[in-house]
Coordinates of C-alpha atoms in Angstrom, one line a residue:
Chain A
M1 CA 43.7 189.3 -6.8
A2 CA 47.3 188.9 -7.9
A3 CA 48.5 185.4 -8.9
E4 CA 50.6 183.4 -6.6
L5 CA 54.0 183.4 -8.2
I6 CA 55.8 180.1 -8.9
K7 CA 59.4 181.3 -8.5
G8 CA 62.2 179.4 -10.1
L9 CA 65.0 180.0 -7.7
P10 CA 63.5 178.1 -4.6
I11 CA 62.7 175.1 -6.9
A12 CA 66.2 175.3 -8.5
K13 CA 67.7 175.2 -5.0
E14 CA 65.5 172.2 -4.1
I15 CA 66.7 170.3 -7.2
R16 CA 70.3 171.4 -6.5
V17 CA 70.2 169.8 -3.1
E18 CA 69.2 166.5 -4.8
I19 CA 71.9 166.8 -7.4
A20 CA 74.6 167.6 -4.8
K21 CA 73.7 164.3 -3.1
D22 CA 73.9 162.4 -6.3
V23 CA 77.3 164.0 -7.0
E24 CA 78.6 163.0 -3.6
A25 CA 77.4 159.4 -4.2
L26 CA 79.0 159.3 -7.6
K27 CA 82.3 160.7 -6.4
A28 CA 82.4 158.0 -3.7
K29 CA 82.2 155.5 -6.5
G30 CA 85.1 157.2 -8.4
V31 CA 83.0 159.1 -10.9
E32 CA 83.6 162.9 -11.1
P33 CA 80.6 164.3 -13.0
T34 CA 81.9 166.4 -15.9
L35 CA 80.1 168.5 -18.4
A36 CA 81.9 169.8 -21.5
V37 CA 80.5 173.0 -22.9
L38 CA 81.5 174.3 -26.4
L39 CA 81.1 178.0 -27.0
V40 CA 81.9 179.0 -30.6
G41 CA 82.3 182.8 -31.0
D42 CA 81.1 185.4 -28.6
D43 CA 77.3 185.7 -28.9
E44 CA 76.5 187.8 -25.8
A45 CA 73.7 185.6 -24.4
S46 CA 75.7 182.4 -25.1
V47 CA 78.6 183.7 -23.1
V48 CA 76.4 184.5 -20.2
Y49 CA 74.7 181.0 -20.3
A50 CA 78.1 179.3 -20.6
Q51 CA 79.5 181.2 -17.6
S52 CA 76.3 180.4 -15.6
K53 CA 76.9 176.7 -16.2
V54 CA 80.5 177.0 -14.9
K55 CA 79.2 178.7 -11.8
V56 CA 76.3 176.4 -11.0
G57 CA 78.4 173.4 -11.7
D58 CA 81.0 174.7 -9.3
G59 CA 78.5 175.0 -6.5
L60 CA 77.4 171.4 -7.1
G61 CA 80.7 169.6 -7.6
V62 CA 80.0 169.1 -11.3
K63 CA 83.2 169.9 -13.2
V64 CA 82.3 172.2 -16.2
D65 CA 85.0 172.1 -18.9
L66 CA 84.3 175.2 -21.0
K67 CA 86.0 175.2 -24.4
V68 CA 85.9 178.5 -26.4
M69 CA 86.5 178.4 -30.1
A70 CA 86.9 181.4 -32.4
A71 CA 83.8 182.6 -34.3
D72 CA 85.4 181.4 -37.6
A73 CA 86.1 177.9 -36.3
S74 CA 85.7 175.3 -39.1
Q75 CA 83.0 172.6 -39.1
E76 CA 85.9 170.0 -38.9
A77 CA 87.4 171.7 -35.8
V78 CA 84.0 171.7 -34.1
L79 CA 83.3 168.1 -35.0
G80 CA 86.8 167.1 -34.0
Q81 CA 86.2 168.6 -30.5
I82 CA 82.9 166.7 -30.1
K83 CA 84.4 163.4 -31.2
A84 CA 87.2 163.9 -28.7
W85 CA 84.6 164.4 -25.9
N86 CA 82.5 161.5 -27.2
A87 CA 85.6 159.3 -26.8
D88 CA 86.7 160.6 -23.4
P89 CA 85.2 158.5 -20.6
K90 CA 85.8 161.3 -18.2
V91 CA 83.4 163.5 -20.0
H92 CA 79.7 162.7 -19.2
G93 CA 77.8 165.5 -20.8
I94 CA 78.4 167.6 -23.9
L95 CA 76.6 170.8 -24.7
V96 CA 77.1 173.1 -27.6
E97 CA 75.9 176.7 -27.0
L98 CA 73.3 177.8 -29.6
P99 CA 73.0 179.7 -31.8
L100 CA 76.1 178.7 -33.7
P101 CA 77.8 181.0 -36.2
K102 CA 76.0 180.7 -39.5
H103 CA 78.7 179.1 -41.5
L104 CA 78.5 176.0 -39.3
G105 CA 76.1 173.1 -40.1
K106 CA 74.1 172.9 -36.9
E107 CA 72.3 169.6 -37.7
A108 CA 75.5 167.7 -38.4
I109 CA 77.0 169.0 -35.2
M110 CA 74.0 168.1 -33.1
E111 CA 74.0 164.6 -34.6
A112 CA 77.7 164.2 -33.9
I113 CA 77.1 164.3 -30.1
D114 CA 76.9 160.8 -28.5
P115 CA 73.2 160.6 -27.6
K116 CA 74.1 159.3 -24.1
K117 CA 76.1 162.5 -23.5
D118 CA 73.6 164.9 -25.2
V119 CA 72.5 166.8 -22.1
D120 CA 70.8 169.5 -24.2
G121 CA 68.5 166.8 -25.8
V122 CA 69.2 167.9 -29.3
H123 CA 70.2 164.6 -30.9
P124 CA 67.4 163.0 -33.0
V125 CA 67.7 159.8 -30.9
N126 CA 66.8 161.6 -27.7
R127 CA 63.9 163.4 -29.4
G128 CA 62.8 160.0 -30.7
Y129 CA 62.9 158.3 -27.3
L130 CA 60.7 161.2 -26.1
L131 CA 58.2 160.9 -28.9
G132 CA 58.2 157.1 -28.5
G133 CA 57.3 157.4 -24.8
Q134 CA 60.7 156.1 -23.7
E135 CA 61.4 159.1 -21.5
H136 CA 63.6 157.1 -19.1
L137 CA 66.1 156.6 -22.0
A138 CA 65.9 160.2 -23.2
L139 CA 67.9 163.3 -22.4
V140 CA 65.3 166.0 -22.8
P141 CA 65.9 169.7 -23.5
A142 CA 66.1 171.8 -20.3
T143 CA 63.3 174.4 -21.0
P144 CA 60.4 171.9 -21.3
L145 CA 61.8 169.9 -18.4
S146 CA 61.9 173.1 -16.4
C147 CA 58.3 173.9 -17.2
V148 CA 57.3 170.4 -15.9
A149 CA 59.5 170.7 -12.8
L150 CA 57.9 174.0 -11.9
M151 CA 54.4 172.7 -12.2
E152 CA 55.1 169.4 -10.4
R153 CA 57.1 170.9 -7.6
A154 CA 54.5 173.6 -7.1
G155 CA 52.0 170.8 -6.4
I156 CA 50.1 171.0 -9.6
D157 CA 48.6 167.6 -10.6
L158 CA 48.7 167.3 -14.4
T159 CA 46.5 164.3 -14.7
G160 CA 43.4 165.0 -16.8
K161 CA 44.2 168.8 -16.9
R162 CA 43.5 170.7 -20.0
V163 CA 46.8 172.3 -21.0
T164 CA 47.1 174.8 -23.8
L165 CA 50.6 175.1 -25.3
V166 CA 51.2 178.3 -27.2
G167 CA 54.1 177.6 -29.5
R168 CA 55.2 174.6 -31.5
G169 CA 59.0 175.0 -31.6
D170 CA 61.4 172.2 -31.4
T171 CA 63.1 173.4 -28.2
V172 CA 60.0 173.9 -26.1
G173 CA 56.5 173.4 -27.6
R174 CA 56.8 170.0 -29.2
P175 CA 59.0 168.2 -26.6
L176 CA 56.8 169.7 -23.9
A177 CA 53.8 168.3 -25.6
S178 CA 55.3 164.8 -25.3
L179 CA 56.2 165.3 -21.6
L180 CA 52.7 166.4 -20.8
I181 CA 51.0 163.6 -22.7
K182 CA 53.1 161.2 -20.7
R183 CA 51.9 162.9 -17.5
N184 CA 48.2 162.4 -18.5
A185 CA 47.4 166.0 -19.4
T186 CA 45.0 166.7 -22.3
I187 CA 47.1 169.0 -24.4
T188 CA 46.2 171.4 -27.2
V189 CA 49.1 172.8 -29.3
C190 CA 48.5 176.3 -30.7
H191 CA 50.7 178.4 -33.1
T192 CA 50.6 181.2 -35.6
R193 CA 48.0 179.5 -37.7
T194 CA 45.6 178.8 -34.9
K195 CA 42.3 180.4 -35.7
D196 CA 41.1 181.6 -32.3
L197 CA 44.1 181.6 -29.9
A198 CA 42.1 183.4 -27.2
A199 CA 39.4 180.7 -27.1
E200 CA 42.1 177.9 -27.0
C201 CA 43.8 179.7 -24.1
Q202 CA 40.6 180.3 -22.2
R203 CA 39.9 176.6 -22.2
G204 CA 43.3 175.9 -20.6
E205 CA 43.4 175.1 -16.9
I206 CA 47.1 175.5 -17.5
V207 CA 48.5 177.7 -20.3
V208 CA 52.1 177.4 -21.3
A209 CA 53.4 180.3 -23.3
A210 CA 56.4 179.4 -25.4
A211 CA 56.0 181.3 -28.6
G212 CA 58.8 183.9 -28.2
F213 CA 56.6 187.0 -28.7
A214 CA 56.5 189.5 -25.8
G215 CA 53.0 190.0 -24.5
L216 CA 51.3 187.5 -26.9
V217 CA 49.2 186.0 -24.1
K218 CA 46.9 188.7 -22.8
K219 CA 44.8 189.0 -19.7
D220 CA 41.4 188.4 -21.4
M221 CA 42.8 185.2 -22.9
I222 CA 43.2 183.6 -19.4
S223 CA 40.4 182.1 -17.4
P224 CA 40.3 183.2 -13.8
G225 CA 42.0 180.6 -11.7
A226 CA 44.2 179.2 -14.4
T227 CA 47.9 178.5 -14.1
V228 CA 50.2 180.3 -16.5
I229 CA 53.7 179.0 -17.2
D230 CA 55.7 181.5 -19.1
A231 CA 58.7 180.0 -21.1
G232 CA 59.2 183.2 -23.1
I233 CA 62.4 185.1 -22.9
N234 CA 62.2 188.3 -24.9
A235 CA 64.0 191.6 -24.8
T236 CA 61.9 194.4 -23.3
P237 CA 61.1 197.3 -25.7
D238 CA 63.9 199.4 -24.1
G239 CA 66.3 196.6 -24.7
K240 CA 67.5 196.7 -21.1
G241 CA 65.7 193.8 -19.6
I242 CA 63.8 190.6 -20.4
C243 CA 60.1 189.8 -20.4
G244 CA 57.9 186.8 -21.1
D245 CA 55.3 185.9 -23.6
A246 CA 52.5 186.7 -21.1
A247 CA 51.5 190.3 -20.6
P248 CA 52.1 191.6 -17.1
D249 CA 48.4 192.0 -16.2
V250 CA 47.8 188.3 -16.8
E251 CA 48.8 188.2 -13.1
E252 CA 45.5 189.8 -12.2
V253 CA 43.5 186.8 -13.4
A254 CA 45.7 183.8 -13.1
A255 CA 45.8 181.8 -9.9
K256 CA 49.4 180.8 -10.3
M257 CA 52.0 182.2 -12.6
T258 CA 55.7 182.0 -13.3
P259 CA 57.5 185.4 -13.4
V260 CA 59.9 186.4 -16.2
P261 CA 62.7 186.9 -15.2
G262 CA 62.8 184.5 -12.2
G263 CA 60.7 181.6 -13.4
V264 CA 61.4 179.0 -16.0
G265 CA 64.7 180.5 -17.0
S266 CA 66.0 180.3 -13.4
L267 CA 65.8 176.5 -13.6
T268 CA 67.3 175.6 -16.9
T269 CA 71.0 175.5 -15.9
T270 CA 70.1 173.4 -12.9
I271 CA 68.2 171.0 -15.2
I272 CA 71.3 170.7 -17.4
M273 CA 73.2 169.5 -14.3
Q274 CA 70.4 167.1 -13.5
N275 CA 70.6 165.8 -17.1
T276 CA 74.4 165.3 -16.6
I277 CA 73.6 163.0 -13.7
K278 CA 71.0 161.2 -15.8
A279 CA 73.6 160.9 -18.6
I280 CA 76.0 159.2 -16.2
G281 CA 73.4 156.6 -15.4
L282 CA 72.6 156.1 -19.1
Q283 CA 76.3 155.5 -19.7
G284 CA 76.1 152.7 -17.1
L285 CA 78.5 154.5 -14.7
G286 CA 78.3 154.9 -10.9
K287 CA 76.3 151.7 -10.3
Chain B
M1 CA 22.2 162.7 -44.1
A2 CA 24.9 160.0 -44.3
A3 CA 28.5 161.1 -44.4
E4 CA 30.5 161.1 -47.6
L5 CA 32.8 158.2 -47.3
I6 CA 36.5 158.8 -47.8
K7 CA 37.5 155.4 -49.2
G8 CA 41.0 154.1 -49.0
L9 CA 41.3 152.1 -52.1
P10 CA 40.9 154.8 -54.7
I11 CA 43.4 156.9 -52.9
A12 CA 45.8 153.9 -52.6
K13 CA 45.5 153.4 -56.3
E14 CA 46.3 157.0 -57.0
I15 CA 49.4 156.8 -54.8
R16 CA 50.4 153.5 -56.5
V17 CA 50.4 155.1 -59.9
E18 CA 52.9 157.6 -58.5
I19 CA 55.0 154.9 -57.0
A20 CA 55.0 152.9 -60.2
K21 CA 56.4 155.9 -62.0
D22 CA 59.1 156.3 -59.4
V23 CA 60.0 152.6 -59.6
E24 CA 60.3 152.9 -63.4
A25 CA 62.6 155.9 -63.1
L26 CA 64.7 154.1 -60.5
K27 CA 65.0 150.9 -62.5
A28 CA 66.1 153.0 -65.5
K29 CA 69.0 154.2 -63.3
G30 CA 69.8 150.6 -62.2
V31 CA 68.1 150.6 -58.9
E32 CA 65.7 147.8 -58.2
P33 CA 63.6 148.9 -55.2
T34 CA 63.7 146.1 -52.7
L35 CA 61.9 145.8 -49.4
A36 CA 63.0 143.1 -46.9
V37 CA 60.3 141.9 -44.5
L38 CA 61.0 139.7 -41.5
L39 CA 58.2 137.6 -40.1
V40 CA 59.1 135.8 -36.9
G41 CA 56.5 133.1 -36.0
D42 CA 53.0 132.7 -37.4
D43 CA 50.9 135.4 -35.8
E44 CA 47.8 135.3 -38.0
A45 CA 47.4 139.0 -38.7
S46 CA 51.2 139.4 -39.3
V47 CA 51.1 136.6 -41.9
V48 CA 48.3 138.4 -43.7
Y49 CA 50.1 141.8 -43.6
A50 CA 53.4 140.3 -44.8
Q51 CA 51.6 138.5 -47.7
S52 CA 49.8 141.7 -48.6
K53 CA 53.2 143.5 -48.9
V54 CA 54.5 140.8 -51.3
K55 CA 51.4 141.2 -53.4
V56 CA 51.3 145.0 -53.5
G57 CA 55.0 145.1 -54.1
D58 CA 54.6 142.7 -57.0
G59 CA 52.0 145.0 -58.7
L60 CA 54.4 148.0 -58.3
G61 CA 57.7 146.4 -59.3
V62 CA 59.0 146.6 -55.8
K63 CA 60.8 143.4 -54.9
V64 CA 59.6 142.2 -51.5
D65 CA 62.1 139.7 -49.9
L66 CA 60.0 137.9 -47.2
K67 CA 62.1 136.0 -44.7
V68 CA 60.2 133.8 -42.3
M69 CA 61.8 132.7 -39.0
A70 CA 60.5 130.2 -36.5
A71 CA 58.6 131.5 -33.5
D72 CA 61.5 130.4 -31.2
A73 CA 64.2 132.3 -33.2
S74 CA 66.9 133.7 -31.0
Q75 CA 67.5 137.4 -30.5
E76 CA 71.0 136.9 -32.1
A77 CA 69.5 135.3 -35.2
V78 CA 67.0 138.1 -35.7
L79 CA 69.7 140.8 -35.1
G80 CA 72.0 138.9 -37.5
Q81 CA 69.4 139.0 -40.2
I82 CA 68.9 142.7 -39.8
K83 CA 72.6 143.4 -39.8
A84 CA 72.9 141.4 -43.1
W85 CA 70.2 143.5 -44.6
N86 CA 71.7 146.8 -43.3
A87 CA 74.9 145.8 -45.0
D88 CA 73.3 144.7 -48.3
P89 CA 73.2 147.7 -50.7
K90 CA 70.5 145.9 -52.7
V91 CA 68.1 146.0 -49.8
H92 CA 66.5 149.5 -49.5
G93 CA 63.8 148.9 -46.9
I94 CA 63.6 146.7 -43.8
L95 CA 60.5 146.0 -41.9
V96 CA 59.9 143.6 -39.0
E97 CA 56.3 142.5 -38.6
L98 CA 55.0 143.2 -35.1
P99 CA 54.1 141.9 -32.6
L100 CA 57.3 139.9 -32.1
P101 CA 57.3 136.7 -29.9
K102 CA 57.6 137.8 -26.3
H103 CA 61.1 136.3 -25.7
L104 CA 62.6 138.8 -28.2
G105 CA 63.7 142.3 -27.2
K106 CA 61.7 144.5 -29.4
E107 CA 63.4 147.8 -28.7
A108 CA 66.9 146.4 -29.4
I109 CA 65.6 144.9 -32.7
M110 CA 64.0 148.2 -33.8
E111 CA 67.2 150.1 -32.9
A112 CA 69.3 147.6 -34.9
I113 CA 67.6 148.7 -38.2
D114 CA 69.6 151.2 -40.3
P115 CA 67.4 154.4 -39.8
K116 CA 67.7 155.1 -43.5
K117 CA 66.1 151.7 -44.3
D118 CA 63.5 151.8 -41.5
V119 CA 60.4 152.0 -43.6
D120 CA 58.1 151.3 -40.6
G121 CA 59.4 154.4 -38.8
V122 CA 60.2 152.6 -35.6
H123 CA 63.8 153.7 -35.0
P124 CA 64.3 156.5 -32.5
V125 CA 66.2 158.5 -35.0
N126 CA 63.2 158.6 -37.3
R127 CA 60.8 159.5 -34.5
G128 CA 63.3 162.2 -33.5
Y129 CA 63.4 163.7 -37.0
L130 CA 59.6 163.8 -36.8
L131 CA 59.5 165.5 -33.4
G132 CA 62.2 167.8 -34.5
G133 CA 60.2 169.0 -37.5
Q134 CA 62.7 167.4 -39.9
E135 CA 60.0 165.4 -41.6
H136 CA 62.0 165.4 -44.9
L137 CA 64.6 163.3 -43.2
A138 CA 62.2 161.0 -41.4
L139 CA 60.7 157.6 -42.3
V140 CA 57.3 157.9 -40.7
P141 CA 55.0 155.0 -39.6
A142 CA 52.4 154.1 -42.2
T143 CA 49.2 154.5 -40.2
P144 CA 49.6 158.2 -39.3
L145 CA 50.9 158.9 -42.8
S146 CA 47.8 157.1 -44.2
C147 CA 45.5 159.3 -42.1
V148 CA 47.2 162.5 -43.5
A149 CA 47.2 161.2 -47.0
L150 CA 43.4 160.4 -46.8
M151 CA 42.7 163.9 -45.6
E152 CA 44.9 165.7 -48.0
R153 CA 43.9 163.7 -51.1
A154 CA 40.2 164.1 -50.1
G155 CA 40.8 167.9 -50.4
I156 CA 40.7 168.7 -46.7
D157 CA 42.8 171.7 -45.9
L158 CA 44.4 171.2 -42.5
T159 CA 45.7 174.7 -41.9
G160 CA 44.1 176.2 -38.8
K161 CA 41.7 173.3 -38.4
R162 CA 40.9 172.1 -34.9
V163 CA 41.8 168.4 -34.9
T164 CA 41.0 166.2 -31.9
L165 CA 43.1 163.1 -31.7
V166 CA 41.7 160.3 -29.6
G167 CA 44.6 158.1 -28.6
R168 CA 48.2 158.8 -27.7
G169 CA 50.0 155.6 -28.8
D170 CA 53.4 155.6 -30.3
T171 CA 52.4 154.1 -33.6
V172 CA 49.5 156.5 -34.4
G173 CA 48.5 159.2 -32.0
R174 CA 51.9 160.8 -31.1
P175 CA 53.5 160.6 -34.6
L176 CA 50.3 161.9 -36.1
A177 CA 50.3 164.8 -33.7
S178 CA 53.7 165.9 -35.1
L179 CA 52.5 165.5 -38.7
L180 CA 49.4 167.6 -38.1
I181 CA 51.3 170.3 -36.2
K182 CA 53.6 170.6 -39.2
R183 CA 50.6 171.0 -41.4
N184 CA 49.3 173.9 -39.3
A185 CA 46.4 172.2 -37.6
T186 CA 45.6 173.1 -34.0
I187 CA 45.7 169.7 -32.3
T188 CA 44.3 168.4 -29.1
V189 CA 45.5 165.0 -27.9
C190 CA 43.0 163.0 -25.8
H191 CA 43.4 159.7 -24.0
T192 CA 42.0 157.5 -21.2
R193 CA 42.7 160.2 -18.6
T194 CA 41.0 163.0 -20.5
K195 CA 38.2 164.4 -18.4
D196 CA 35.5 165.1 -21.0
L197 CA 36.2 163.2 -24.2
A198 CA 32.8 164.2 -25.6
A199 CA 33.5 167.9 -25.3
E200 CA 37.0 167.6 -26.8
C201 CA 35.6 165.7 -29.8
Q202 CA 32.7 168.1 -30.2
R203 CA 35.2 170.9 -30.7
G204 CA 37.0 169.0 -33.4
E205 CA 36.4 170.1 -37.0
I206 CA 38.3 166.8 -37.6
V207 CA 38.3 163.9 -35.2
V208 CA 40.9 161.2 -35.6
A209 CA 40.1 158.0 -33.7
A210 CA 43.1 155.9 -32.9
A211 CA 42.5 154.5 -29.5
G212 CA 41.9 150.8 -30.3
F213 CA 38.5 150.6 -28.6
A214 CA 35.6 149.6 -30.8
G215 CA 32.8 152.2 -30.8
L216 CA 34.6 154.6 -28.4
V217 CA 33.7 157.6 -30.5
K218 CA 29.9 157.9 -30.5
K219 CA 27.4 159.9 -32.6
D220 CA 26.7 162.5 -29.9
M221 CA 30.4 163.3 -29.6
I222 CA 30.7 164.5 -33.2
S223 CA 29.6 167.9 -34.3
P224 CA 27.4 167.9 -37.4
G225 CA 29.7 168.6 -40.4
A226 CA 32.9 167.3 -38.9
T227 CA 35.3 164.9 -40.6
V228 CA 36.0 161.6 -38.8
I229 CA 39.1 159.6 -39.6
D230 CA 39.0 156.2 -38.1
A231 CA 42.3 154.5 -37.6
G232 CA 41.0 151.8 -35.3
I233 CA 41.2 148.2 -36.3
N234 CA 39.3 146.1 -33.8
A235 CA 37.7 142.7 -34.0
T236 CA 33.9 142.7 -34.2
P237 CA 32.0 141.2 -31.2
D238 CA 31.4 138.0 -33.2
G239 CA 35.1 137.8 -34.0
K240 CA 34.4 137.4 -37.7
G241 CA 35.2 140.9 -39.0
I242 CA 36.9 144.2 -38.1
C243 CA 35.4 147.5 -37.0
G244 CA 36.8 150.9 -36.1
D245 CA 36.9 153.1 -33.1
A246 CA 33.9 155.1 -34.2
A247 CA 30.4 153.7 -33.7
P248 CA 28.6 153.0 -37.0
D249 CA 26.0 155.8 -36.4
V250 CA 28.7 158.5 -36.4
E251 CA 28.1 158.4 -40.1
E252 CA 24.7 160.1 -39.5
V253 CA 26.3 163.3 -38.3
A254 CA 29.8 163.5 -39.8
A255 CA 30.1 165.2 -43.2
K256 CA 33.0 163.0 -44.2
M257 CA 34.2 159.8 -42.7
T258 CA 36.6 156.9 -43.4
P259 CA 35.0 153.5 -43.3
V260 CA 36.4 150.5 -41.4
P261 CA 37.3 148.3 -43.2
G262 CA 38.1 150.1 -46.4
G263 CA 39.6 153.4 -45.0
V264 CA 42.9 154.0 -43.3
G265 CA 43.9 150.3 -43.3
S266 CA 43.5 150.1 -47.1
L267 CA 46.4 152.5 -47.5
T268 CA 49.1 151.4 -45.1
T269 CA 50.7 148.8 -47.3
T270 CA 50.9 151.3 -50.2
I271 CA 52.5 153.8 -47.8
I272 CA 55.1 151.3 -46.9
M273 CA 56.0 151.1 -50.6
Q274 CA 56.1 154.9 -50.7
N275 CA 58.4 154.9 -47.7
T276 CA 60.7 152.4 -49.5
I277 CA 61.0 154.9 -52.4
K278 CA 61.7 157.7 -49.9
A279 CA 64.3 155.4 -48.2
I280 CA 66.1 155.0 -51.6
G281 CA 66.4 158.8 -51.8
L282 CA 67.6 159.1 -48.2
Q283 CA 70.3 156.5 -49.1
G284 CA 71.4 158.8 -51.9
L285 CA 70.5 156.3 -54.6
G286 CA 68.8 156.8 -57.9
K287 CA 70.0 160.4 -58.4

């Protein structure tokens, strides 16, 4: 029997309705939600992501101020732009599209962003609030938040569930671990050095694949009835499309599964807008 | 057969020899390692911990500047003291003994400490470096570091090991999870909402007990041959001594085990001194 698909778009739409209401309320109080996006160079995926933010923001009444800098922009120029946005009370969210050109110092740039405007959750202070269990103060990266939103809004109760995370990266695996612990799941974090990945996955009532390897999670690694959340975004072998970390036939054993494309990735831009609204609250505006 | 005990004191002594060498080298370069400790009120355990720091520092050549404030000290007075230490280039480490009297705002006080002097690892920036995998930049809380030091110095290779953590607190469980992921262990984090704690512990080649409940980890929950690291510090029923989270008879099945007292807790003050040396490096001194 094929798994019930947990599709991203309907859930994104649901969240967008909530955001649109928040935007309306903020505008009535004189706050025009504004997200500043910095794109350095012309990395193909980054251009698409940046444009998607402009479009989604447009539909929600969130102003997206997209600034494009040349691929050879200096560290000083990038930091100067961030400082200007930090100081601008009309800018509520700041996001730098990654990856950055290699000559730029990524860490210093991430740390230059005002933590209260850091809607991508890349500043150490925001990661620290997350690890410290102070999620209400934290701006959290969009992909792990999307994974949680998909599960919660698909009616999956996380309390006491055994969740196997495949992947320990700093953008998905580790922040997601903190989110899930907070939601009372019993988590196991697996990675390239895990001895028996199949056994760890088979124990999972929920398996989250976030390793960045196409087809890593195979059908025989999933217990019948499990939920599979696929946060992988990989190029297909022919280079023409994208696919997840779970092999396609996982769908034959899982009870519920997020598709790729059309699952986790369909939510992230919406979550960035939700983070922008949260940022406005953290800045003490709109009250 | 009784477990081989991994005792804290010999390992603490080993680390102290290393610290003493670092102190000597720093003093030759004109840096006198100095740790400032703030004790507000007269919580009995806190007084003991503070005095222990003075004594251990003394033996290592680390100057410990213990400042005692009355239990009714104001938030402003506490913050003022921290700011003075932040600004003092002769103070390299700052530690506020916890718990603080209830009228004080703990979070604001923790966040007031210069992250590069935060030898107790309580500032969100330090937690964030840890979650972000930038451990080299982070000052990490002493208890999880002690757990790791005990395992590593007892010759236990963490790579690929299944480690069950019992406890998800912000001072031990969650920071320790990050440290262990970085060291290639496959970790499972358990807590009060975990459905079958016994089964999770039985899978652990290493079990770390850090829940703060005396005797929570029982003999039948440990697989023969496993290593048990007991980070619990609980009062014994008669109130006269301390005991760990593992029941005493766990020793009959574990291959290796840390005693309580005399295990993890015997290392923490030494680790604070080690953090003070690391802090000096993070401040760019002694180079």
